[in-house]
Every structure is written in C-alpha cells, then in structure tokens.
Short mmCIF file of N, CA and C in Angstrom, two decimals:
data_model
loop_
_atom_site.label_atom_id
_atom_site.label_comp_id
_atom_site.label_asym_id
_atom_site.label_seq_id
_atom_site.Cartn_x
_atom_site.Cartn_y
_atom_site.Cartn_z
N MET A 1 26.37 16.72 -16.34
CA MET A 1 25.99 16.62 -14.95
C MET A 1 26.06 18.00 -14.31
N THR A 2 24.97 18.43 -13.72
CA THR A 2 24.92 19.70 -13.02
C THR A 2 25.28 19.46 -11.56
N LEU A 3 26.13 20.32 -11.03
CA LEU A 3 26.53 20.21 -9.63
C LEU A 3 25.46 20.83 -8.74
N SER A 4 25.28 20.25 -7.57
CA SER A 4 24.32 20.81 -6.61
C SER A 4 24.92 22.06 -5.97
N ASN A 5 24.05 22.87 -5.39
CA ASN A 5 24.53 24.05 -4.68
C ASN A 5 25.48 23.65 -3.56
N LYS A 6 25.21 22.55 -2.88
CA LYS A 6 26.06 22.05 -1.79
C LYS A 6 27.44 21.71 -2.32
N GLN A 7 27.51 20.99 -3.45
CA GLN A 7 28.80 20.61 -4.04
C GLN A 7 29.61 21.85 -4.41
N ILE A 8 28.97 22.82 -4.99
CA ILE A 8 29.66 24.05 -5.39
C ILE A 8 30.16 24.80 -4.15
N THR A 9 29.34 24.84 -3.11
CA THR A 9 29.72 25.53 -1.88
C THR A 9 30.94 24.88 -1.24
N VAL A 10 31.00 23.57 -1.22
CA VAL A 10 32.13 22.85 -0.63
C VAL A 10 33.42 23.16 -1.40
N ILE A 11 33.34 23.21 -2.70
CA ILE A 11 34.52 23.53 -3.51
C ILE A 11 35.02 24.93 -3.21
N PHE A 12 34.13 25.89 -3.22
CA PHE A 12 34.58 27.27 -3.03
C PHE A 12 34.90 27.60 -1.58
N LYS A 13 34.34 26.85 -0.64
CA LYS A 13 34.75 27.00 0.76
C LYS A 13 36.23 26.68 0.89
N ALA A 14 36.66 25.65 0.17
CA ALA A 14 38.06 25.24 0.23
C ALA A 14 38.99 26.35 -0.28
N LEU A 15 38.50 27.16 -1.19
CA LEU A 15 39.35 28.20 -1.79
C LEU A 15 39.12 29.59 -1.21
N CYS A 16 38.29 29.70 -0.18
CA CYS A 16 37.99 31.03 0.36
C CYS A 16 38.89 31.39 1.54
N ASP A 17 39.88 30.57 1.82
CA ASP A 17 40.80 30.83 2.91
C ASP A 17 42.21 31.01 2.34
N GLU A 18 42.88 32.07 2.73
CA GLU A 18 44.21 32.37 2.20
C GLU A 18 45.21 31.25 2.47
N ASN A 19 45.15 30.62 3.64
CA ASN A 19 46.07 29.52 3.95
C ASN A 19 45.84 28.33 3.04
N ARG A 20 44.56 28.02 2.77
CA ARG A 20 44.28 26.88 1.89
C ARG A 20 44.70 27.17 0.45
N VAL A 21 44.55 28.40 0.03
CA VAL A 21 45.03 28.77 -1.31
C VAL A 21 46.55 28.61 -1.38
N GLN A 22 47.23 29.02 -0.32
CA GLN A 22 48.69 28.87 -0.30
C GLN A 22 49.09 27.40 -0.32
N ILE A 23 48.40 26.57 0.45
CA ILE A 23 48.67 25.13 0.43
C ILE A 23 48.43 24.57 -0.96
N PHE A 24 47.33 24.96 -1.58
CA PHE A 24 47.02 24.48 -2.93
C PHE A 24 48.12 24.87 -3.91
N ARG A 25 48.62 26.09 -3.79
CA ARG A 25 49.71 26.54 -4.67
C ARG A 25 50.98 25.72 -4.45
N LEU A 26 51.27 25.39 -3.20
CA LEU A 26 52.42 24.53 -2.93
C LEU A 26 52.27 23.17 -3.59
N LEU A 27 51.06 22.65 -3.57
CA LEU A 27 50.81 21.33 -4.15
C LEU A 27 50.81 21.35 -5.68
N GLN A 28 50.68 22.52 -6.27
CA GLN A 28 50.72 22.61 -7.74
C GLN A 28 52.08 22.19 -8.28
N HIS A 29 53.09 22.20 -7.43
CA HIS A 29 54.45 21.83 -7.84
C HIS A 29 54.75 20.36 -7.58
N GLY A 30 53.71 19.61 -7.21
CA GLY A 30 53.88 18.18 -7.00
C GLY A 30 53.49 17.75 -5.60
N GLU A 31 53.42 16.45 -5.44
CA GLU A 31 53.03 15.86 -4.16
C GLU A 31 53.96 16.31 -3.04
N LYS A 32 53.36 16.57 -1.87
CA LYS A 32 54.15 17.01 -0.71
C LYS A 32 53.71 16.22 0.52
N CYS A 33 54.68 15.91 1.34
CA CYS A 33 54.44 15.29 2.63
C CYS A 33 53.88 16.37 3.56
N ALA A 34 53.02 15.95 4.49
CA ALA A 34 52.46 16.90 5.45
C ALA A 34 53.56 17.63 6.21
N CYS A 35 54.66 16.96 6.48
CA CYS A 35 55.76 17.61 7.22
C CYS A 35 56.34 18.78 6.42
N LYS A 36 56.42 18.65 5.11
CA LYS A 36 56.92 19.74 4.26
C LYS A 36 55.92 20.89 4.21
N LEU A 37 54.64 20.56 4.19
CA LEU A 37 53.61 21.61 4.22
C LEU A 37 53.66 22.35 5.55
N LEU A 38 53.89 21.61 6.64
CA LEU A 38 54.00 22.25 7.96
C LEU A 38 55.16 23.23 8.00
N GLU A 39 56.29 22.83 7.44
CA GLU A 39 57.47 23.71 7.40
C GLU A 39 57.16 24.98 6.61
N ALA A 40 56.51 24.83 5.49
CA ALA A 40 56.23 25.98 4.62
C ALA A 40 55.18 26.91 5.21
N MET A 41 54.21 26.34 5.90
CA MET A 41 53.09 27.13 6.39
C MET A 41 53.33 27.71 7.78
N GLN A 42 54.15 27.07 8.55
CA GLN A 42 54.49 27.54 9.89
C GLN A 42 53.28 27.69 10.81
N PHE A 43 52.43 26.67 10.81
CA PHE A 43 51.42 26.60 11.84
C PHE A 43 51.39 25.18 12.40
N THR A 44 50.51 24.93 13.36
CA THR A 44 50.53 23.65 14.06
C THR A 44 49.95 22.53 13.21
N GLN A 45 50.27 21.29 13.60
CA GLN A 45 49.78 20.12 12.89
C GLN A 45 48.25 20.04 12.92
N PRO A 46 47.59 20.33 14.06
CA PRO A 46 46.12 20.29 14.03
C PRO A 46 45.51 21.31 13.06
N THR A 47 46.14 22.48 12.94
CA THR A 47 45.65 23.49 11.99
C THR A 47 45.82 22.99 10.56
N LEU A 48 46.97 22.38 10.27
CA LEU A 48 47.18 21.81 8.94
C LEU A 48 46.15 20.72 8.66
N SER A 49 45.90 19.86 9.62
CA SER A 49 44.92 18.79 9.44
C SER A 49 43.54 19.35 9.12
N HIS A 50 43.17 20.42 9.81
CA HIS A 50 41.88 21.07 9.56
C HIS A 50 41.80 21.56 8.11
N HIS A 51 42.83 22.26 7.66
CA HIS A 51 42.85 22.79 6.29
C HIS A 51 42.87 21.65 5.26
N MET A 52 43.63 20.59 5.54
CA MET A 52 43.72 19.49 4.59
C MET A 52 42.40 18.74 4.49
N LYS A 53 41.68 18.62 5.60
CA LYS A 53 40.37 17.96 5.56
C LYS A 53 39.42 18.73 4.65
N ILE A 54 39.42 20.04 4.76
CA ILE A 54 38.54 20.86 3.92
C ILE A 54 38.94 20.73 2.45
N LEU A 55 40.25 20.77 2.17
CA LEU A 55 40.72 20.64 0.78
C LEU A 55 40.40 19.25 0.22
N CYS A 56 40.58 18.22 1.03
CA CYS A 56 40.28 16.86 0.56
C CYS A 56 38.77 16.65 0.39
N ASP A 57 37.97 17.17 1.33
CA ASP A 57 36.52 17.04 1.22
C ASP A 57 35.99 17.73 -0.04
N SER A 58 36.67 18.77 -0.48
CA SER A 58 36.24 19.49 -1.68
C SER A 58 36.55 18.71 -2.95
N GLY A 59 37.46 17.75 -2.85
CA GLY A 59 37.88 16.99 -4.02
C GLY A 59 39.04 17.62 -4.77
N LEU A 60 39.48 18.80 -4.33
CA LEU A 60 40.59 19.48 -5.01
C LEU A 60 41.93 18.83 -4.70
N VAL A 61 42.03 18.20 -3.55
CA VAL A 61 43.28 17.59 -3.09
C VAL A 61 42.98 16.16 -2.68
N VAL A 62 43.94 15.28 -2.93
CA VAL A 62 43.85 13.90 -2.46
C VAL A 62 45.03 13.61 -1.56
N GLY A 63 44.78 12.73 -0.59
CA GLY A 63 45.85 12.34 0.33
C GLY A 63 46.06 10.85 0.28
N ARG A 64 47.28 10.46 0.55
CA ARG A 64 47.59 9.03 0.65
C ARG A 64 48.53 8.84 1.82
N LYS A 65 48.33 7.76 2.53
CA LYS A 65 49.15 7.46 3.70
C LYS A 65 50.24 6.49 3.30
N GLU A 66 51.45 6.80 3.73
CA GLU A 66 52.58 5.90 3.51
C GLU A 66 53.31 5.78 4.84
N GLY A 67 53.16 4.63 5.47
CA GLY A 67 53.72 4.48 6.82
C GLY A 67 52.99 5.41 7.77
N LYS A 68 53.74 6.23 8.48
CA LYS A 68 53.10 7.19 9.39
C LYS A 68 52.92 8.56 8.76
N TRP A 69 53.29 8.72 7.51
CA TRP A 69 53.22 10.02 6.85
C TRP A 69 52.05 10.12 5.89
N MET A 70 51.51 11.33 5.77
CA MET A 70 50.47 11.62 4.78
C MET A 70 51.10 12.45 3.67
N TYR A 71 50.77 12.09 2.45
CA TYR A 71 51.24 12.81 1.27
C TYR A 71 50.02 13.36 0.55
N TYR A 72 50.11 14.60 0.10
CA TYR A 72 48.98 15.28 -0.54
C TYR A 72 49.37 15.74 -1.94
N SER A 73 48.38 15.73 -2.82
CA SER A 73 48.60 16.22 -4.18
C SER A 73 47.29 16.79 -4.72
N VAL A 74 47.42 17.59 -5.77
CA VAL A 74 46.26 18.17 -6.43
C VAL A 74 45.54 17.07 -7.21
N SER A 75 44.24 17.05 -7.11
CA SER A 75 43.42 16.10 -7.86
C SER A 75 43.04 16.73 -9.20
N GLN A 76 43.49 16.13 -10.28
CA GLN A 76 43.15 16.64 -11.60
C GLN A 76 41.64 16.62 -11.82
N GLU A 77 41.01 15.54 -11.41
CA GLU A 77 39.55 15.42 -11.55
C GLU A 77 38.85 16.50 -10.73
N GLY A 78 39.33 16.73 -9.51
CA GLY A 78 38.73 17.74 -8.65
C GLY A 78 38.86 19.14 -9.22
N THR A 79 40.01 19.45 -9.80
CA THR A 79 40.18 20.78 -10.38
C THR A 79 39.29 20.96 -11.61
N GLU A 80 39.10 19.90 -12.38
CA GLU A 80 38.20 19.99 -13.53
C GLU A 80 36.77 20.25 -13.08
N ILE A 81 36.36 19.63 -11.99
CA ILE A 81 35.02 19.85 -11.45
C ILE A 81 34.89 21.29 -10.95
N ALA A 82 35.94 21.81 -10.31
CA ALA A 82 35.91 23.19 -9.82
C ALA A 82 35.78 24.18 -10.97
N VAL A 83 36.50 23.94 -12.05
CA VAL A 83 36.41 24.80 -13.23
C VAL A 83 35.00 24.73 -13.81
N LYS A 84 34.44 23.53 -13.85
CA LYS A 84 33.06 23.36 -14.34
C LYS A 84 32.09 24.13 -13.46
N ALA A 85 32.29 24.06 -12.15
CA ALA A 85 31.41 24.77 -11.22
C ALA A 85 31.47 26.28 -11.44
N LEU A 86 32.68 26.80 -11.65
CA LEU A 86 32.81 28.24 -11.89
C LEU A 86 32.15 28.63 -13.21
N ARG A 87 32.34 27.82 -14.24
CA ARG A 87 31.68 28.10 -15.52
C ARG A 87 30.17 28.08 -15.37
N GLU A 88 29.68 27.09 -14.63
CA GLU A 88 28.24 26.94 -14.43
C GLU A 88 27.67 28.16 -13.69
N LEU A 89 28.39 28.63 -12.68
CA LEU A 89 27.92 29.76 -11.88
C LEU A 89 27.98 31.09 -12.63
N THR A 90 28.92 31.22 -13.55
CA THR A 90 29.11 32.50 -14.22
C THR A 90 28.47 32.55 -15.60
N LYS A 91 27.79 31.49 -15.98
CA LYS A 91 27.13 31.45 -17.29
C LYS A 91 25.91 32.37 -17.29
N VAL A 92 25.86 33.25 -18.26
CA VAL A 92 24.72 34.14 -18.44
C VAL A 92 23.88 33.56 -19.56
N SER A 93 22.59 33.34 -19.29
CA SER A 93 21.77 32.63 -20.26
C SER A 93 20.88 33.54 -21.11
N GLY A 94 21.07 34.82 -21.07
CA GLY A 94 20.27 35.71 -21.91
C GLY A 94 19.15 36.36 -21.15
N SER A 95 18.15 36.82 -21.86
CA SER A 95 17.05 37.55 -21.23
C SER A 95 16.13 36.63 -20.47
N ASP A 96 15.51 37.19 -19.45
CA ASP A 96 14.55 36.45 -18.63
C ASP A 96 13.14 36.82 -19.11
N GLU A 97 12.51 35.89 -19.81
CA GLU A 97 11.18 36.13 -20.38
C GLU A 97 10.14 36.40 -19.30
N GLY A 98 10.31 35.85 -18.12
CA GLY A 98 9.33 35.97 -17.08
C GLY A 98 9.56 37.17 -16.17
N CYS A 99 10.41 38.08 -16.57
CA CYS A 99 10.76 39.22 -15.73
C CYS A 99 9.58 40.23 -15.66
N CYS A 100 9.43 40.81 -14.50
CA CYS A 100 8.36 41.83 -14.33
C CYS A 100 8.66 43.06 -15.17
N LYS A 101 7.64 43.71 -15.65
CA LYS A 101 7.81 44.92 -16.48
C LYS A 101 7.20 46.10 -15.77
#
C-alpha cells in the first residue's frame, strides 16, 4: 500500500515540532496520563490538547479516556506506517530514462 502525499504530510507534521517530539519521547517509556505530560512539558492544558490532537491525527499516538482522564501511548502500527513513509520518500529508484539531455 502506497501512502498518499496527504497521509505522509500529516505524519511528518506531527514530528516537525520540538514539543511534539518531546511528548513522543516521553511516551516511548510507556502510557502517560495527560496530567503527567502537563507536568513534564510545563505548558497549558489547551496547548497540550492541541499537540495531542496533531499526534493522534497522525496515528503515531493513541489516546484512551478513563473517567475524566486521558491516557496516551505510542501506536506501534502508527510508527510502522511512519517508518514506511520515510522509506518510501527516501527510496532512490535509479536513472530517469525520460530525463532531458
């Protein structure tokens, strides 16, 4: 399955922000409650919600609600798709027969 340009853009948009990369790294150590992410990141809850929406929309992170709390974790499937997207984008296919001379 080839990913669309839109799908690839959404994945890499999630990783093009330093705060989101830091959140992703925190989640690599296991599921975290939003309150713990807030403590670690030291910004407001609306800012965290914005970053988490982008990470979840990309498929790299999944969230689950338990009572009034949200818990986030890295999506194994999402990370595999991101790796596939990077491989797809960086694949060099050889010479271009139709190139101008």
